[in-house]
XYZ file of C-alpha atoms in Angstrom:
663
model
C 19.268 -3.462 -36.617
C 19.089 -2.402 -40.263
C 16.080 -0.581 -41.747
C 16.122 0.104 -45.484
C 14.103 2.648 -47.444
C 14.600 3.877 -50.996
C 12.004 6.485 -51.935
C 10.272 9.030 -49.652
C 7.298 9.175 -52.017
C 6.653 5.452 -52.499
C 7.765 4.709 -48.941
C 6.480 7.623 -46.799
C 8.805 8.563 -43.916
C 6.057 8.053 -41.337
C 6.117 4.347 -42.292
C 9.870 4.149 -41.694
C 9.520 6.111 -38.462
C 7.024 3.625 -37.014
C 9.290 0.698 -37.853
C 12.272 2.432 -36.227
C 10.272 3.297 -33.108
C 9.136 -0.316 -32.734
C 12.763 -1.490 -32.930
C 14.020 1.099 -30.449
C 11.381 -0.099 -27.973
C 12.056 -3.869 -28.027
C 12.662 -5.609 -24.702
C 16.413 -6.013 -24.856
C 19.289 -4.114 -23.202
C 19.541 -0.840 -25.110
C 23.349 -0.664 -24.884
C 23.536 -3.870 -26.933
C 21.416 -2.462 -29.760
C 22.039 -0.007 -32.588
C 19.608 0.973 -35.342
C 20.950 1.987 -38.773
C 18.563 3.439 -41.362
C 19.632 3.230 -45.003
C 18.075 5.993 -47.103
C 18.742 5.213 -50.753
C 16.652 8.237 -51.697
C 19.029 10.583 -49.841
C 16.048 12.602 -48.682
C 16.278 15.452 -46.123
C 12.661 14.633 -45.283
C 13.655 11.148 -44.127
C 16.448 12.538 -41.950
C 14.121 15.199 -40.540
C 11.549 12.527 -39.726
C 14.116 10.365 -37.938
C 15.420 13.301 -35.895
C 11.895 14.177 -34.805
C 11.178 10.500 -34.138
C 14.227 10.263 -31.858
C 12.739 13.062 -29.739
C 9.405 11.250 -29.539
C 11.208 7.978 -28.722
C 12.406 9.464 -25.432
C 8.831 9.341 -24.132
C 7.511 6.463 -26.272
C 10.104 3.843 -25.285
C 9.832 4.419 -21.489
C 6.024 4.436 -21.800
C 6.029 1.056 -23.597
C 8.372 -0.576 -21.102
C 6.691 0.908 -18.030
C 3.246 -0.425 -18.949
C 4.414 -3.490 -20.893
C 2.786 -2.312 -24.117
C 2.713 -5.190 -26.596
C 2.160 -3.242 -29.831
C 5.141 -0.897 -30.076
C 4.511 0.724 -33.448
C 2.607 3.897 -32.450
C 0.313 3.987 -35.470
C -0.981 0.483 -34.681
C -1.174 1.033 -30.956
C -3.213 4.224 -31.161
C -5.480 2.717 -33.822
C -6.445 0.094 -31.258
C -6.721 2.725 -28.533
C -7.012 1.928 -24.852
C -8.202 -1.606 -25.603
C -4.580 -2.710 -25.946
C -4.536 -3.412 -22.184
C -7.306 -4.745 -19.931
C -8.925 -1.926 -17.997
C -8.123 -3.650 -14.699
C -4.413 -3.218 -15.435
C -4.600 0.536 -15.843
C -2.870 2.421 -13.019
C -4.502 5.749 -12.135
C -1.868 7.777 -13.992
C -1.963 5.615 -17.125
C -4.700 7.528 -18.948
C -2.897 10.828 -18.430
C 0.341 9.438 -19.820
C -1.510 7.686 -22.642
C -3.135 10.961 -23.675
C 0.176 12.823 -23.504
C 1.990 10.228 -25.636
C -0.853 10.159 -28.154
C -0.798 13.951 -28.467
C 2.968 13.851 -28.985
C 2.598 11.217 -31.694
C -0.054 13.253 -33.494
C 2.267 16.259 -33.293
C 5.062 14.145 -34.786
C 2.796 13.071 -37.654
C 1.782 16.674 -38.321
C 5.423 17.805 -38.418
C 6.375 15.080 -40.893
C 3.271 15.674 -42.999
C 3.900 19.422 -42.998
C 7.506 18.950 -44.070
C 6.375 16.527 -46.768
C 3.823 18.845 -48.375
C 6.153 21.865 -47.886
C 3.678 23.670 -45.648
C 6.486 23.578 -43.072
C 9.654 24.359 -45.067
C 12.860 22.525 -44.193
C 15.743 24.780 -43.276
C 18.620 23.577 -45.488
C 21.258 24.320 -42.877
C 22.861 22.515 -39.973
C 22.055 18.810 -40.222
C 20.413 19.364 -43.608
C 23.081 21.513 -45.254
C 24.646 18.467 -46.908
C 21.414 17.880 -48.860
C 21.516 21.153 -50.766
C 21.850 20.709 -54.540
C 21.839 16.914 -54.257
C 20.393 14.497 -56.805
C 18.981 11.116 -55.847
C 21.518 9.208 -57.951
C 24.437 11.616 -57.736
C 25.583 12.582 -54.258
C 28.353 11.860 -51.715
C 27.910 9.767 -48.589
C 25.810 11.260 -45.786
C 26.061 9.690 -42.330
C 24.439 11.310 -39.283
C 24.536 9.975 -35.724
C 21.021 10.978 -34.649
C 21.187 9.487 -31.164
C 24.076 7.907 -29.288
C 23.731 6.032 -26.018
C 27.040 7.393 -24.744
C 26.511 6.256 -21.161
C 25.601 2.734 -22.361
C 22.410 2.642 -20.327
C 20.609 -0.690 -20.564
C 17.264 1.055 -20.067
C 18.016 4.001 -22.355
C 17.608 4.383 -26.122
C 19.675 2.363 -28.602
C 21.981 4.163 -31.021
C 20.248 5.606 -34.087
C 22.302 6.322 -37.222
C 21.204 7.679 -40.604
C 23.112 6.415 -43.677
C 22.779 7.595 -47.282
C 25.528 5.891 -49.287
C 27.353 7.610 -52.117
C 25.839 7.258 -55.576
C 27.311 8.238 -58.922
C 25.824 7.752 -62.400
C 28.765 5.691 -63.680
C 28.858 3.268 -60.735
C 26.425 0.369 -60.222
C 24.751 0.561 -56.836
C 23.214 -2.954 -56.828
C 19.887 -1.860 -55.377
C 19.012 -3.192 -51.908
C 21.952 -5.631 -51.800
C 24.377 -2.747 -52.203
C 22.632 -0.772 -49.468
C 22.797 -3.725 -47.075
C 26.507 -4.188 -47.722
C 27.128 -0.515 -46.948
C 25.202 -0.847 -43.676
C 27.253 -3.945 -42.853
C 30.530 -2.047 -43.289
C 29.367 1.121 -41.552
C 28.000 -0.807 -38.579
C 31.184 -2.890 -38.509
C 33.170 0.280 -37.928
C 30.780 1.830 -35.410
C 29.385 -0.982 -33.241
C 30.477 -4.296 -34.843
C 27.749 -6.406 -33.241
C 28.096 -10.145 -33.939
C 24.424 -10.357 -35.000
C 22.479 -8.251 -37.482
C 18.751 -7.859 -38.041
C 17.390 -6.436 -41.277
C 13.809 -5.333 -41.913
C 12.046 -3.429 -44.657
C 10.813 0.030 -43.768
C 7.204 -1.188 -43.366
C 7.952 -4.279 -41.212
C 7.586 -3.212 -37.601
C 8.394 -5.404 -34.596
C 5.051 -6.742 -33.357
C 6.542 -8.931 -30.625
C 8.474 -6.882 -28.075
C 10.657 -9.889 -27.169
C 11.590 -10.842 -30.725
C 15.292 -10.064 -30.273
C 15.432 -12.243 -27.162
C 13.723 -15.113 -29.016
C 16.169 -14.803 -31.907
C 19.206 -14.764 -29.606
C 17.934 -17.874 -27.822
C 17.712 -19.660 -31.179
C 21.090 -18.467 -32.429
C 22.894 -19.228 -29.172
C 20.900 -22.229 -27.998
C 22.478 -24.935 -30.164
C 25.625 -26.892 -29.279
C 26.725 -26.577 -32.896
C 26.268 -23.122 -34.368
C 26.028 -24.601 -37.885
C 22.348 -25.137 -37.075
C 21.751 -21.398 -37.128
C 23.372 -19.169 -39.721
C 20.296 -16.973 -39.595
C 16.862 -16.884 -37.975
C 14.016 -16.051 -40.341
C 10.610 -14.780 -39.237
C 7.862 -15.325 -41.834
C 6.385 -12.315 -43.603
C 2.961 -11.567 -42.162
C 0.824 -8.545 -42.952
C -1.618 -6.716 -40.705
C -3.867 -5.225 -43.374
C -5.158 -8.232 -45.313
C -8.560 -7.511 -46.769
C -11.410 -9.867 -45.972
C -11.050 -13.116 -47.939
C -7.810 -11.775 -49.440
C -9.131 -10.680 -52.884
C -5.633 -9.838 -54.184
C -3.893 -13.051 -53.145
C -1.509 -11.412 -50.654
C -2.023 -13.813 -47.773
C 0.580 -16.503 -47.120
C -1.514 -18.413 -44.563
C -1.518 -21.641 -46.577
C 2.186 -21.376 -47.386
C 2.996 -20.787 -43.714
C 1.304 -24.061 -42.818
C 2.847 -26.149 -45.599
C 5.940 -24.942 -47.417
C 7.728 -23.045 -44.645
C 7.611 -25.813 -42.001
C 8.466 -28.370 -44.670
C 11.572 -26.614 -45.935
C 12.618 -25.862 -42.341
C 13.143 -29.609 -41.959
C 15.841 -29.732 -44.658
C 18.402 -26.943 -44.352
C 16.043 -24.405 -42.892
C 13.853 -21.602 -44.234
C 14.793 -19.352 -47.118
C 16.068 -15.864 -46.429
C 13.033 -13.688 -47.157
C 14.810 -10.321 -47.199
C 13.179 -8.920 -44.071
C 12.610 -10.016 -40.487
C 15.891 -11.950 -40.473
C 18.674 -12.167 -37.861
C 22.116 -12.938 -39.335
C 25.431 -13.956 -37.825
C 27.841 -11.288 -38.985
C 30.644 -13.800 -39.521
C 28.413 -15.821 -41.855
C 27.638 -12.679 -43.851
C 31.407 -12.147 -43.984
C 31.637 -15.423 -45.918
C 32.736 -17.806 -43.172
C 32.149 -21.471 -44.008
C 31.758 -24.366 -41.597
C 35.308 -25.531 -42.276
C 36.702 -22.281 -40.893
C 37.088 -23.103 -37.220
C 38.213 -20.381 -34.828
C 41.774 -21.654 -34.709
C 41.934 -21.958 -38.482
C 40.756 -18.381 -38.936
C 43.177 -17.015 -36.386
C 46.052 -18.727 -38.136
C 45.170 -17.443 -41.573
C 44.352 -13.763 -41.110
C 46.800 -12.448 -43.696
C 46.499 -8.665 -44.066
C 46.803 -8.627 -47.840
C 44.270 -11.428 -48.193
C 41.897 -9.530 -45.929
C 42.337 -6.378 -48.040
C 41.455 -8.317 -51.176
C 38.408 -9.653 -49.381
C 37.081 -6.692 -47.388
C 38.663 -3.615 -48.961
C 41.372 -1.112 -48.162
C 40.295 0.143 -44.735
C 42.469 -0.852 -41.790
C 39.691 -0.039 -39.307
C 37.258 -2.272 -41.182
C 39.874 -5.027 -41.427
C 40.413 -4.813 -37.680
C 36.706 -5.092 -36.938
C 36.299 -7.975 -39.428
C 39.253 -9.772 -37.846
C 37.612 -9.531 -34.433
C 34.370 -10.965 -35.802
C 36.028 -13.842 -37.670
C 38.224 -14.678 -34.667
C 35.224 -14.288 -32.317
C 36.908 -11.616 -30.223
C 34.874 -9.133 -28.209
C 34.995 -5.689 -29.788
C 35.225 -2.826 -27.321
C 32.630 -0.020 -27.493
C 33.697 3.101 -29.315
C 32.508 6.646 -29.837
C 30.219 6.632 -32.882
C 30.921 10.213 -33.921
C 34.641 9.511 -34.182
C 33.958 6.716 -36.656
C 31.854 8.784 -39.071
C 34.764 9.888 -41.254
C 36.024 6.350 -41.847
C 32.434 5.116 -42.234
C 31.934 7.592 -45.078
C 34.958 6.087 -46.846
C 33.637 2.510 -46.700
C 30.230 3.757 -47.922
C 31.618 5.350 -51.099
C 30.600 3.780 -54.398
C 34.125 2.742 -55.414
C 35.116 0.995 -52.183
C 33.986 -2.465 -53.330
C 36.081 -2.432 -56.493
C 38.411 -5.461 -56.645
C 37.053 -6.882 -53.378
C 34.829 -9.849 -52.515
C 31.834 -7.719 -51.538
C 28.773 -8.960 -53.408
C 30.599 -12.126 -54.488
C 31.677 -14.100 -51.427
C 31.137 -11.435 -48.758
C 27.930 -9.693 -47.751
C 24.692 -9.696 -49.707
C 25.323 -11.332 -53.081
C 24.892 -9.374 -56.324
C 23.453 -10.721 -59.543
C 19.708 -10.599 -58.918
C 17.121 -8.091 -57.728
C 15.950 -10.833 -55.329
C 19.171 -10.540 -53.369
C 17.540 -12.172 -50.354
C 16.972 -15.602 -51.867
C 20.361 -15.566 -53.607
C 22.218 -14.604 -50.421
C 20.403 -17.227 -48.367
C 21.101 -19.905 -50.965
C 24.822 -19.078 -50.924
C 24.806 -19.431 -47.129
C 23.111 -22.823 -47.391
C 25.622 -23.800 -50.081
C 28.434 -23.270 -47.572
C 26.872 -25.950 -45.369
C 25.051 -23.721 -42.903
C 21.475 -24.252 -41.785
C 18.831 -21.683 -40.887
C 16.053 -21.528 -38.304
C 12.365 -20.717 -38.667
C 10.941 -18.493 -35.922
C 7.125 -18.545 -35.802
C 5.785 -16.721 -32.746
C 2.428 -15.617 -31.424
C 2.241 -12.674 -31.775
C 4.492 -12.808 -34.841
C 7.946 -11.269 -34.702
C 7.385 -8.748 -37.475
C 4.304 -7.516 -39.290
C 4.189 -5.434 -42.456
C 1.812 -3.955 -44.979
C 0.404 -5.799 -47.970
C -0.200 -4.157 -51.356
C -3.684 -2.658 -51.269
C -4.170 -2.268 -55.016
C -3.814 -4.619 -57.959
C -1.220 -2.548 -59.907
C 1.091 -2.395 -56.870
C 0.650 -6.107 -56.149
C 1.367 -7.088 -59.758
C 4.463 -4.857 -59.856
C 5.776 -6.481 -56.678
C 5.200 -10.003 -58.039
C 6.831 -9.076 -61.338
C 9.959 -7.941 -59.501
C 10.042 -11.211 -57.572
C 9.671 -13.299 -60.718
C 12.356 -11.349 -62.544
C 14.832 -11.800 -59.718
C 14.099 -15.509 -59.319
C 14.636 -16.209 -63.012
C 17.855 -14.168 -62.917
C 19.161 -16.634 -60.351
C 17.912 -19.689 -62.255
C 19.615 -18.722 -65.521
C 22.984 -17.753 -64.038
C 26.089 -19.275 -62.549
C 24.354 -18.922 -59.175
C 21.809 -21.616 -60.040
C 21.193 -24.035 -57.144
C 22.101 -26.927 -59.443
C 25.736 -25.782 -59.410
C 25.594 -25.243 -55.647
C 24.524 -28.860 -55.202
C 27.160 -30.252 -57.576
C 30.066 -28.057 -56.457
C 29.147 -26.990 -52.913
C 27.142 -28.216 -49.931
C 23.575 -27.419 -50.878
C 21.562 -30.557 -50.111
C 19.727 -32.199 -53.005
C 16.282 -31.785 -51.470
C 17.084 -28.150 -50.686
C 18.129 -27.723 -54.299
C 14.739 -29.064 -55.413
C 12.990 -26.615 -53.078
C 14.955 -23.690 -54.508
C 14.282 -24.824 -58.085
C 10.554 -25.157 -57.341
C 10.554 -21.481 -56.354
C 12.890 -20.266 -59.106
C 10.801 -21.772 -61.934
C 7.694 -19.988 -60.680
C 7.781 -17.490 -63.545
C 8.102 -20.190 -66.214
C 4.610 -21.338 -65.289
C 3.358 -18.399 -67.343
C 4.246 -20.122 -70.626
C 2.070 -23.261 -70.310
C -0.581 -21.250 -68.450
C -0.882 -18.809 -71.359
C -1.023 -21.636 -73.900
C -3.682 -23.544 -71.978
C -5.661 -20.346 -71.483
C -5.785 -19.847 -75.260
C -6.384 -23.496 -76.172
C -10.141 -23.750 -75.373
C -10.902 -20.573 -77.351
C -8.771 -21.777 -80.257
C -10.615 -25.104 -80.351
C -14.010 -23.412 -80.265
C -13.056 -21.044 -83.088
C -11.602 -23.774 -85.297
C -14.374 -26.269 -84.447
C -11.871 -28.725 -83.002
C -11.307 -30.238 -79.566
C -8.527 -31.316 -77.219
C -10.704 -33.025 -74.591
C -12.747 -36.226 -74.991
C -16.395 -35.732 -75.875
C -19.418 -36.649 -73.787
C -19.884 -40.399 -73.834
C -16.198 -41.172 -74.108
C -14.877 -42.866 -70.910
C -11.673 -40.808 -70.974
C -13.682 -37.686 -70.163
C -14.332 -39.061 -66.669
C -10.592 -39.103 -65.988
C -10.202 -35.423 -66.882
C -13.295 -34.482 -64.866
C -12.052 -36.464 -61.854
C -8.645 -34.761 -61.955
C -10.222 -31.327 -62.235
C -12.724 -31.874 -59.425
C -10.277 -33.759 -57.205
C -7.666 -31.029 -57.344
C -10.103 -28.211 -56.624
C -12.035 -30.091 -53.929
C -8.775 -31.008 -52.168
C -7.680 -27.375 -52.124
C -11.127 -26.320 -50.934
C -11.040 -28.894 -48.125
C -7.608 -27.637 -47.046
C -8.883 -24.054 -46.922
C -11.957 -24.989 -44.918
C -9.833 -27.049 -42.500
C -7.601 -23.993 -42.011
C -10.590 -21.904 -40.991
C -10.733 -19.972 -44.261
C -13.835 -19.295 -46.325
C -14.911 -20.564 -49.722
C -14.495 -17.022 -51.039
C -10.887 -16.991 -49.839
C -10.323 -20.300 -51.630
C -11.752 -18.920 -54.852
C -9.650 -15.760 -54.582
C -6.583 -17.963 -54.173
C -7.579 -19.943 -57.294
C -7.950 -16.677 -59.192
C -5.046 -14.654 -57.755
C -2.736 -17.233 -56.146
C 0.917 -17.851 -57.089
C 0.070 -20.010 -60.109
C -3.365 -18.631 -60.948
C -4.490 -17.648 -64.421
C -4.512 -13.920 -63.621
C -1.030 -13.874 -62.109
C 0.381 -16.159 -64.811
C -0.746 -13.843 -67.600
C 0.424 -10.655 -65.869
C 3.325 -10.618 -63.401
C 4.722 -14.033 -64.266
C 4.563 -13.370 -68.001
C 6.139 -9.906 -67.837
C 8.792 -11.043 -65.384
C 9.753 -13.860 -67.744
C 9.880 -11.470 -70.699
C 12.128 -9.081 -68.728
C 14.650 -11.847 -68.061
C 14.558 -13.057 -71.671
C 15.300 -9.516 -72.874
C 18.192 -9.342 -70.420
C 19.604 -12.702 -71.518
C 19.598 -11.705 -75.193
C 21.160 -8.343 -74.367
C 18.266 -6.091 -75.393
C 17.568 -4.439 -72.037
C 18.531 -4.560 -68.382
C 16.306 -5.405 -65.453
C 14.931 -2.405 -63.546
C 14.310 -2.502 -59.798
C 10.823 -1.202 -59.005
C 10.117 -0.094 -55.426
C 6.811 -1.339 -54.012
C 4.560 1.529 -53.017
C 3.644 1.639 -49.311
C 0.432 3.195 -48.024
C 0.926 6.168 -45.713
C -0.413 5.843 -42.186
C -3.106 8.418 -41.630
C -6.033 9.164 -39.374
C -8.882 9.378 -41.890
C -12.333 10.531 -40.980
C -15.065 7.934 -40.453
C -16.744 8.891 -43.720
C -13.515 8.445 -45.665
C -12.872 5.142 -43.915
C -16.375 3.869 -44.728
C -15.921 4.854 -48.378
C -12.628 3.003 -48.498
C -14.193 -0.068 -46.880
C -16.984 -0.056 -49.451
C -14.449 -0.221 -52.273
C -12.030 -2.567 -50.504
C -11.257 -5.563 -52.676
C -12.301 -3.931 -55.938
C -9.779 -4.192 -58.740
C -8.152 -0.972 -59.874
C -6.500 -0.526 -63.237
C -4.048 1.825 -64.878
C -2.487 2.133 -68.334
C 0.303 -0.326 -67.566
C 0.827 -2.906 -70.342
C 0.617 -5.610 -67.672
C -3.195 -5.486 -68.009
C -3.180 -6.082 -71.777
C -2.720 -9.915 -71.838
C -5.602 -10.746 -69.450
C -7.912 -8.276 -71.170
C -6.979 -9.816 -74.519
C -7.715 -13.308 -73.196
C -11.078 -12.110 -71.929
C -11.980 -10.715 -75.382
C -10.825 -13.908 -77.077
C -12.930 -16.158 -74.852
C -16.004 -13.947 -75.001
C -15.750 -14.029 -78.785
C -15.282 -17.812 -78.790
C -18.300 -18.358 -76.552
C -20.397 -16.012 -78.691
C -19.335 -17.969 -81.772
C -20.330 -21.236 -80.090
C -23.732 -20.030 -78.901
C -24.593 -18.189 -82.138
C -23.447 -20.996 -84.399
C -20.809 -18.997 -86.253
C -18.059 -20.876 -88.096
C -14.572 -20.090 -89.236
C -13.703 -20.598 -92.842
C -10.819 -22.856 -91.873
C -12.705 -24.912 -89.269
C -12.777 -28.660 -89.660
C -16.052 -29.723 -91.304
C -16.380 -33.149 -89.647
C -15.111 -32.271 -86.191
C -17.113 -30.364 -83.594
C -16.169 -28.671 -80.358
C -17.120 -30.628 -77.246
C -18.680 -29.493 -74.007
C -15.293 -29.721 -72.275
C -13.828 -26.875 -74.314
C -16.854 -24.687 -73.607
C -16.644 -25.407 -69.869
C -12.938 -24.530 -69.895
C -13.649 -21.294 -71.741
C -16.351 -20.354 -69.230
C -13.891 -21.152 -66.414
C -11.354 -18.731 -67.894
C -13.972 -15.978 -68.208
C -15.016 -16.498 -64.577
C -11.344 -16.296 -63.531
C -11.127 -12.933 -65.293
C -14.427 -11.703 -63.844
C -12.864 -8.546 -62.298
C -11.598 -7.618 -65.781
C -15.081 -8.163 -67.206
C -16.480 -5.791 -64.581
C -13.654 -3.367 -65.356
C -14.970 -3.015 -68.922
C -18.103 -1.341 -67.535
C -16.657 0.577 -64.575
C -15.334 4.134 -64.641
C -12.385 5.908 -63.106
C -9.626 3.842 -61.543
C -11.971 0.858 -61.307
C -12.413 0.750 -65.070
C -9.966 -0.572 -67.652
C -8.449 2.398 -69.560
C -9.527 2.889 -73.173
C -5.942 2.512 -74.403
C -5.724 -0.944 -72.797
C -9.068 -1.941 -74.322
C -7.936 -0.851 -77.805
C -4.614 -2.688 -77.551
C -6.313 -5.820 -76.242
C -8.997 -5.650 -78.903
C -6.361 -5.416 -81.614
C -4.492 -8.442 -80.253
C -7.740 -10.414 -79.956
C -8.574 -9.661 -83.607
C -5.077 -10.712 -84.619
C -5.532 -14.015 -82.780
C -8.837 -14.635 -84.542
C -7.286 -13.829 -87.899
C -4.621 -16.413 -87.196
C -7.348 -18.963 -86.428
C -9.259 -18.161 -89.592
C -11.975 -15.797 -90.833
C -15.615 -15.813 -89.798
C -18.163 -17.174 -92.266
C -21.866 -17.014 -91.498
C -23.685 -20.334 -92.195
C -25.905 -20.297 -95.250
């Protein structure tokens, strides 16, 4: 079980701790499980938190299994309180144990919080001595065996290992893909399980039997080609009412995911996924067991997996489907540090044909596509309760940053040798699967026509021209029918799914191909890839900020609820295009209503009602930005953004022509 975290500030350790605790407590024999935590921030605070969490796990895990607790992330369980079980099921001693465990969890939170704000100083000695004088991007490998189930007890605690791979300024570290490949090698030396689960640090196990479900799917087919990996959909627990920021995937879960599962299976979403280790090692369907056993040349394996005889031995066992005998974890730490160094992958197949594939910051989709291209299929696992649940971005800047990273990575794949078109022509990616991948990869390109169409109504109003038929012309009915039909169909689908009209409107405004998203995340993601393609700048991986779990007072919670769903703004340039569009359309509508004309406007052509309706539609879509012009603090658009947007709006109007008052 792999858990990845990259920044103790953006991803607070208490978030990672809850995910780890939920994994340690799943209903599966503990001696068959091992949890590896990748800390790309190389933070002593993260290690401290995991060590303290391992102590709490010794009472948390038995408590969960004794009383069959369903929610096994402590922060969620204690938020719901005693209502998590019917009162009739409470044994007499339950409340005493519940209170004790809750007190211990609160103590754990206080320790981590105290270490984080330095009110409880960390002693840089013992386990933490290796962190002295370390920089985030310049440090050797740090591997600590926090807990080892030496007696291999099925009802004990699974292994828990901390891994901070080596980083040096002159070596590329390949972001999350590089971290996952290090965990694959380290775990191959220590436990070498034939199956691997990876989750993000905020995706806790919400179904205690998720591992059992996944194993049934992976082992339940006559032909294992049906299941290279099992993917659980990404579901969040903290969606705001009516989803004002467009985070919910409820519609996608009912349409796209089941549909694509009928071709070659779901996409690899980067979290909540169970992999066959031998598939991650690059095994194709043609490589039968006998074929592999007959072609395990040592030199070829070195070229493929690297110069570590212990790793080659473990990889050989996986590829030949041999049972690997348990080993002492502590004795493998030295060799594990070698395979986690930044130069180990040089002149090997790691990141190319083996492991998570490099070449995009959306390593998940690229890796999954390469697996499908080798002829494998994947399996969709949709449970109730869901297998894994995570946190959704709770502010607009964080949400837009996350979407921008997605768009950038998708376009990196599209405009590279890893494009699904080549995988269909030269490999075994099915044609329909290729179309599904392309439909996702071109998501960011939607920003170009969306931006043009967003400007077109304002341009027509300013130049006294039109692009839609006028009232009285029969062709106008066709455009009106298309517009109403599309929106009414989407509205009907939302209502049939039990969602509200407000949720539908929020999806229209903030959904994957909405006007707001197209002129922010999609546009900036596209620009980032264009700059990379022309050699001006490289793509930067931006970690999504996670909210820290805390026990706020009722007053604070009520204040937060009152402002839930309100847009927040910062000085990021990502807010400039939509604010500019808002200024442009407000100016165009003012020109139309006041009867102003541009000097270059056509004298015998007039703007129709259609253009005005479209302009009003754009303004309504940007309504949160209009409110932001009059709000203060984080809910108001910064003055610098307003000035930049105003300048661009004036420039657009100058390009259209100059104002001339009618005489």
